[in-house]
Amino acid sequence: MKIHVLPSGPIQTNGYLLLEEEAGEALLVDAPGGVLDLIRPVLEAAKCRLRELWLTHGHWDHMQDGARIRRETGAAVRAHAGDRQLIETPELMEGFMGQRLGLEGVTVDHWIEAGDRLRAVGREFEVRHVPGHAPGNVLFYDPAGGVAFVGDALFRGGVGRADLPGGDFETLARSIREQIYTLPDETIVLPGHGPRTTVAAEKAGNPFVPATA
Ligand SMILES: [Zn+2]
């Protein structure tokens, strides 16, 4: 399966576009500002329709284009209710950030929970809850493809900030150890910012959350 990595927006947040060309369907994981303009030509060239938009969590940089994408493509939006307030009223974050970005709340069509199995682009994804960076951070694990979209829980050689509203480092460390490090070692971890990594590489060398406490 081809995964298009599309960093965009003011802090280069990764949007991930997955296509199933035979069925003419596409899935987007996260919606940073400007990503709609990046996915349009890819969808057109592949003759695919965006069917699903999944948000890893409710931080503004992961959903800045969410409302527009839902309106203009008809994609169904899925997210975890732990971030409901952030997703529906993102302007709350503007006060915290000290700048106005004209953020628009996103209507979520389906609230998801840990253990849910989501079918899209010919694959079945497992939802795991990985709070600590944001209360509603989830990951989407595709066992057949050997990939996990983890949002801002874990980065290559790093972890998500735990000092934002609703964040907590101990919770984050537990999420990483219990929900990410328990995936198969060879699993490719696709984070919300920066380059990809693997479960094995982070278990062996992540300086913030070593494999054992
Ligand atoms: Zn975040």
CSV table of C-alpha atoms and ligand atoms in Angstrom, one decimal:
chain,number,residue,atom,x,y,z
A,1,MET,CA,0.0,0.0,0.0
A,2,LYS,CA,1.3,3.4,-0.9
A,3,ILE,CA,1.3,5.9,1.9
A,4,HIS,CA,1.7,9.6,0.9
A,5,VAL,CA,3.4,11.6,3.7
A,6,LEU,CA,2.3,15.2,3.4
A,7,PRO,CA,3.8,17.5,6.0
A,8,SER,CA,2.0,20.8,6.0
A,9,GLY,CA,0.8,23.7,8.1
A,10,PRO,CA,2.7,26.2,10.3
A,11,ILE,CA,4.6,23.5,12.3
A,12,GLN,CA,4.9,20.9,9.5
A,13,THR,CA,2.4,18.4,10.8
A,14,ASN,CA,2.3,15.1,8.9
A,15,GLY,CA,-0.9,14.2,7.1
A,16,TYR,CA,-0.9,10.6,5.8
A,17,LEU,CA,-2.9,9.8,2.7
A,18,LEU,CA,-3.6,6.1,1.9
A,19,LEU,CA,-5.1,5.0,-1.4
A,20,GLU,CA,-6.8,1.9,-2.6
A,21,GLU,CA,-6.9,2.6,-6.3
A,22,GLU,CA,-8.9,-0.6,-7.3
A,23,ALA,CA,-11.8,0.5,-5.2
A,24,GLY,CA,-11.2,4.3,-5.8
A,25,GLU,CA,-11.1,5.0,-2.1
A,26,ALA,CA,-8.8,7.0,0.1
A,27,LEU,CA,-8.2,7.6,3.8
A,28,LEU,CA,-6.5,10.6,5.4
A,29,VAL,CA,-4.9,10.4,8.8
A,30,ASP,CA,-4.8,14.0,10.3
A,31,ALA,CA,-5.7,17.2,8.6
A,32,PRO,CA,-3.0,19.9,9.0
A,33,GLY,CA,-3.5,23.3,7.5
A,34,GLY,CA,-3.0,23.2,3.7
A,35,VAL,CA,-3.2,19.5,3.3
A,36,LEU,CA,-6.4,19.6,1.3
A,37,ASP,CA,-4.6,21.4,-1.5
A,38,LEU,CA,-1.9,18.7,-1.4
A,39,ILE,CA,-4.2,15.7,-1.5
A,40,ARG,CA,-6.5,17.0,-4.3
A,41,PRO,CA,-4.1,16.4,-7.1
A,42,VAL,CA,-3.1,13.0,-5.7
A,43,LEU,CA,-6.8,11.9,-5.4
A,44,GLU,CA,-7.5,13.2,-8.9
A,45,ALA,CA,-4.6,11.4,-10.5
A,46,ALA,CA,-5.5,8.2,-8.8
A,47,LYS,CA,-9.2,8.6,-9.4
A,48,CYS,CA,-9.9,8.1,-5.7
A,49,ARG,CA,-12.5,9.6,-3.5
A,50,LEU,CA,-11.6,10.6,0.1
A,51,ARG,CA,-14.0,8.4,2.2
A,52,GLU,CA,-12.5,8.7,5.7
A,53,LEU,CA,-10.6,11.3,7.8
A,54,TRP,CA,-9.2,10.0,11.1
A,55,LEU,CA,-7.8,12.4,13.7
A,56,THR,CA,-5.1,11.0,15.9
A,57,HIS,CA,-6.0,13.8,18.5
A,58,GLY,CA,-7.6,17.2,18.8
A,59,HIS,CA,-4.6,19.6,18.7
A,60,TRP,CA,-5.2,22.4,16.2
A,61,ASP,CA,-2.3,21.6,14.0
A,62,HIS,CA,-3.7,18.1,13.3
A,63,MET,CA,-7.2,19.3,12.4
A,64,GLN,CA,-6.8,22.8,10.9
A,65,ASP,CA,-8.2,21.7,7.5
A,66,GLY,CA,-10.7,19.2,9.0
A,67,ALA,CA,-13.9,21.1,8.7
A,68,ARG,CA,-13.1,22.1,5.1
A,69,ILE,CA,-12.1,18.6,4.1
A,70,ARG,CA,-15.4,17.2,5.6
A,71,ARG,CA,-17.4,19.9,3.7
A,72,GLU,CA,-15.7,19.6,0.4
A,73,THR,CA,-15.0,15.9,0.1
A,74,GLY,CA,-17.8,14.4,2.2
A,75,ALA,CA,-15.3,12.3,4.1
A,76,ALA,CA,-16.5,10.8,7.4
A,77,VAL,CA,-14.5,12.1,10.4
A,78,ARG,CA,-13.5,9.8,13.3
A,79,ALA,CA,-11.9,10.8,16.5
A,80,HIS,CA,-11.7,9.9,20.2
A,81,ALA,CA,-14.1,11.7,22.6
A,82,GLY,CA,-11.3,12.4,25.0
A,83,ASP,CA,-10.5,15.4,22.8
A,84,ARG,CA,-14.1,16.3,22.0
A,85,GLN,CA,-13.8,19.8,23.5
A,86,LEU,CA,-10.6,20.6,21.5
A,87,ILE,CA,-12.1,19.3,18.3
A,88,GLU,CA,-15.4,21.1,18.5
A,89,THR,CA,-14.0,24.3,20.0
A,90,PRO,CA,-10.4,24.7,18.9
A,91,GLU,CA,-10.4,28.4,19.6
A,92,LEU,CA,-9.9,27.4,23.2
A,93,MET,CA,-6.4,26.6,22.2
A,94,GLU,CA,-5.9,30.0,20.6
A,95,GLY,CA,-6.0,31.7,24.0
A,96,PHE,CA,-3.3,29.3,25.2
A,97,MET,CA,-1.2,29.8,22.1
A,98,GLY,CA,-1.5,33.6,22.3
A,99,GLN,CA,-2.2,33.9,18.6
A,100,ARG,CA,-5.3,33.8,16.4
A,101,LEU,CA,-5.4,31.3,13.6
A,102,GLY,CA,-9.1,31.4,12.7
A,103,LEU,CA,-9.5,27.8,13.7
A,104,GLU,CA,-12.8,26.1,12.8
A,105,GLY,CA,-14.3,23.3,14.9
A,106,VAL,CA,-14.7,19.9,13.3
A,107,THR,CA,-17.9,17.8,13.3
A,108,VAL,CA,-17.0,14.2,14.2
A,109,ASP,CA,-19.3,11.7,12.5
A,110,HIS,CA,-18.2,8.7,14.6
A,111,TRP,CA,-16.5,8.7,18.0
A,112,ILE,CA,-14.0,5.8,18.3
A,113,GLU,CA,-12.7,3.9,21.3
A,114,ALA,CA,-9.8,1.6,22.2
A,115,GLY,CA,-10.4,-1.8,20.7
A,116,ASP,CA,-12.4,-0.6,17.7
A,117,ARG,CA,-11.6,-2.2,14.4
A,118,LEU,CA,-11.9,0.3,11.5
A,119,ARG,CA,-12.1,-0.9,7.9
A,120,ALA,CA,-10.8,1.4,5.2
A,121,VAL,CA,-8.8,1.2,2.0
A,122,GLY,CA,-9.0,-2.6,2.0
A,123,ARG,CA,-7.4,-2.8,5.4
A,124,GLU,CA,-8.5,-3.4,9.0
A,125,PHE,CA,-7.0,-1.0,11.6
A,126,GLU,CA,-7.0,-1.5,15.3
A,127,VAL,CA,-7.6,1.6,17.5
A,128,ARG,CA,-5.4,1.9,20.6
A,129,HIS,CA,-5.8,4.7,23.2
A,130,VAL,CA,-2.5,6.5,23.9
A,131,PRO,CA,-3.2,9.5,26.2
A,132,GLY,CA,-0.6,11.6,27.9
A,133,HIS,CA,0.2,14.1,25.2
A,134,ALA,CA,-3.5,14.8,24.6
A,135,PRO,CA,-6.4,13.0,26.5
A,136,GLY,CA,-7.8,11.7,23.3
A,137,ASN,CA,-4.7,10.6,21.4
A,138,VAL,CA,-5.3,7.3,19.6
A,139,LEU,CA,-3.1,5.3,17.3
A,140,PHE,CA,-4.3,3.4,14.2
A,141,TYR,CA,-2.5,0.1,13.8
A,142,ASP,CA,-2.6,-1.8,10.5
A,143,PRO,CA,-1.2,-5.3,11.2
A,144,ALA,CA,-1.2,-6.4,7.5
A,145,GLY,CA,0.8,-3.3,6.5
A,146,GLY,CA,2.9,-3.3,9.6
A,147,VAL,CA,2.4,0.4,10.3
A,148,ALA,CA,1.0,2.4,13.2
A,149,PHE,CA,-0.1,6.1,12.9
A,150,VAL,CA,0.6,7.3,16.5
A,151,GLY,CA,-0.1,11.1,16.4
A,152,ASP,CA,2.1,13.0,18.9
A,153,ALA,CA,2.6,10.2,21.4
A,154,LEU,CA,6.0,9.0,20.1
A,155,PHE,CA,8.5,10.4,17.7
A,156,ARG,CA,11.9,9.2,16.4
A,157,GLY,CA,14.1,9.7,19.4
A,158,GLY,CA,11.4,11.7,21.2
A,159,VAL,CA,8.0,11.8,22.8
A,160,GLY,CA,5.1,14.3,22.7
A,161,ARG,CA,4.9,17.3,25.0
A,162,ALA,CA,3.1,16.5,28.2
A,163,ASP,CA,2.8,20.1,29.4
A,164,LEU,CA,-0.2,21.0,27.3
A,165,PRO,CA,-3.7,21.1,28.8
A,166,GLY,CA,-4.7,17.5,29.7
A,167,GLY,CA,-1.2,16.2,29.2
A,168,ASP,CA,0.7,14.1,31.8
A,169,PHE,CA,4.1,12.5,31.4
A,170,GLU,CA,3.5,9.4,33.5
A,171,THR,CA,0.4,8.7,31.5
A,172,LEU,CA,2.3,9.2,28.3
A,173,ALA,CA,5.1,6.9,29.3
A,174,ARG,CA,2.5,4.2,30.3
A,175,SER,CA,0.7,4.6,26.9
A,176,ILE,CA,4.0,4.2,25.0
A,177,ARG,CA,5.1,1.1,27.0
A,178,GLU,CA,1.7,-0.6,27.1
A,179,GLN,CA,0.2,0.3,23.7
A,180,ILE,CA,3.2,1.0,21.4
A,181,TYR,CA,6.1,-1.0,22.6
A,182,THR,CA,3.8,-4.1,22.7
A,183,LEU,CA,3.3,-3.9,18.9
A,184,PRO,CA,5.6,-6.2,16.9
A,185,ASP,CA,9.2,-4.9,16.8
A,186,GLU,CA,9.3,-4.4,13.1
A,187,THR,CA,6.2,-2.2,13.1
A,188,ILE,CA,6.8,1.1,11.3
A,189,VAL,CA,5.8,4.1,13.5
A,190,LEU,CA,4.4,7.0,11.6
A,191,PRO,CA,4.3,10.1,13.9
A,192,GLY,CA,2.6,13.4,13.7
A,193,HIS,CA,5.8,15.3,13.1
A,194,GLY,CA,9.2,14.3,11.7
A,195,PRO,CA,10.5,11.1,10.2
A,196,ARG,CA,9.3,7.5,10.7
A,197,THR,CA,10.8,5.1,13.1
A,198,THR,CA,10.2,1.5,14.3
A,199,VAL,CA,9.0,0.0,17.5
A,200,ALA,CA,12.3,-1.8,17.9
A,201,ALA,CA,14.4,1.4,17.4
A,202,GLU,CA,12.5,3.3,20.0
A,203,LYS,CA,12.5,0.4,22.5
A,204,ALA,CA,16.2,0.2,22.1
A,205,GLY,CA,17.1,3.9,22.1
A,206,ASN,CA,14.3,6.3,23.0
A,207,PRO,CA,16.0,8.6,25.7
A,208,PHE,CA,12.7,9.7,27.2
A,209,VAL,CA,10.8,6.5,27.6
A,210,PRO,CA,13.1,3.4,27.8
A,211,ALA,CA,11.5,0.1,27.2
A,212,THR,CA,11.6,-0.7,31.0
A,213,ALA,CA,10.7,1.8,33.7
B,1,ZN,ZN,-0.4,17.3,19.5
